[in-house]
Amino acid sequence: FVMRNMFSHRLPVHRKYNLKGSLLSREASFKEKVKELPTHKDAELMNNMQKVYLSDDEKGKMMEKLSRDLE
């Protein structure tokens, strides 16, 4: 299952993640990390203690998409 971007395409992207829900082998390679806008993975989200702040509306949309992913 591929989830599309959760946020408006009008917003600037300053960091992006490819999340799978596992920490096993889930860190970006050195080659990826040196890119101008690298795609980080699950371990980096956890290790950097990153948080995602959502409005109640956006949270509801995300929870719906995640629920469909679990079906």
CSV table of C-alpha atoms in Angstrom, one decimal:
chain,number,residue,atom,x,y,z
A,1,PHE,CA,0.0,0.0,0.0
A,2,VAL,CA,1.3,3.4,-0.9
A,3,MET,CA,0.0,6.4,1.0
A,4,ARG,CA,0.2,9.7,-0.9
A,5,ASN,CA,1.4,12.8,0.7
A,6,MET,CA,-0.8,13.8,3.6
A,7,PHE,CA,-0.3,17.5,3.3
A,8,SER,CA,-1.1,20.2,0.8
A,9,HIS,CA,1.3,20.3,-2.2
A,10,ARG,CA,1.3,24.1,-1.7
A,11,LEU,CA,3.3,23.7,1.5
A,12,PRO,CA,7.1,23.8,1.2
A,13,VAL,CA,8.8,20.5,2.1
A,14,HIS,CA,11.8,20.8,4.4
A,15,ARG,CA,12.1,17.2,5.5
A,16,LYS,CA,10.5,14.0,4.1
A,17,TYR,CA,10.2,10.4,5.4
A,18,ASN,CA,9.4,7.0,4.0
A,19,LEU,CA,7.8,5.3,6.9
A,20,LYS,CA,7.0,1.5,7.1
A,21,GLY,CA,6.3,1.1,10.8
A,22,SER,CA,9.5,-0.9,11.6
A,23,LEU,CA,12.9,0.1,12.8
A,24,LEU,CA,14.7,-3.0,11.3
A,25,SER,CA,17.0,-1.7,8.5
A,26,ARG,CA,15.0,1.5,8.4
A,27,GLU,CA,17.7,4.2,8.2
A,28,ALA,CA,18.6,6.2,5.1
A,29,SER,CA,21.8,5.3,3.4
A,30,PHE,CA,24.8,7.7,3.4
A,31,LYS,CA,24.2,8.3,-0.3
A,32,GLU,CA,20.6,9.3,0.5
A,33,LYS,CA,21.5,11.4,3.5
A,34,VAL,CA,23.9,13.7,1.4
A,35,LYS,CA,21.2,14.6,-1.1
A,36,GLU,CA,19.7,18.2,-0.9
A,37,LEU,CA,16.4,16.8,0.3
A,38,PRO,CA,17.0,13.2,1.5
A,39,THR,CA,14.2,10.8,2.2
A,40,HIS,CA,14.6,9.8,5.9
A,41,LYS,CA,13.2,6.5,7.3
A,42,ASP,CA,11.6,5.3,10.5
A,43,ALA,CA,14.8,5.1,12.7
A,44,GLU,CA,15.7,8.7,11.9
A,45,LEU,CA,12.2,9.8,12.8
A,46,MET,CA,12.5,8.1,16.2
A,47,ASN,CA,16.2,8.9,16.8
A,48,ASN,CA,15.6,12.6,16.1
A,49,MET,CA,12.5,12.7,18.2
A,50,GLN,CA,10.6,14.3,15.4
A,51,LYS,CA,6.9,15.2,15.9
A,52,VAL,CA,4.2,15.8,13.5
A,53,TYR,CA,1.6,18.4,14.5
A,54,LEU,CA,-1.8,18.1,12.8
A,55,SER,CA,-5.1,19.9,13.1
A,56,ASP,CA,-8.0,17.8,14.3
A,57,ASP,CA,-9.2,17.7,10.6
A,58,GLU,CA,-5.8,16.5,9.3
A,59,LYS,CA,-5.5,14.0,12.2
A,60,GLY,CA,-8.9,12.5,11.2
A,61,LYS,CA,-7.9,12.2,7.6
A,62,MET,CA,-4.7,10.5,8.5
A,63,MET,CA,-6.4,8.1,10.9
A,64,GLU,CA,-8.9,7.1,8.2
A,65,LYS,CA,-6.0,6.4,5.7
A,66,LEU,CA,-4.1,4.4,8.3
A,67,SER,CA,-7.3,2.4,9.2
A,68,ARG,CA,-7.8,1.5,5.5
A,69,ASP,CA,-4.2,0.4,5.3
A,70,LEU,CA,-4.8,-2.1,8.1
A,71,GLU,CA,-7.8,-3.7,6.4
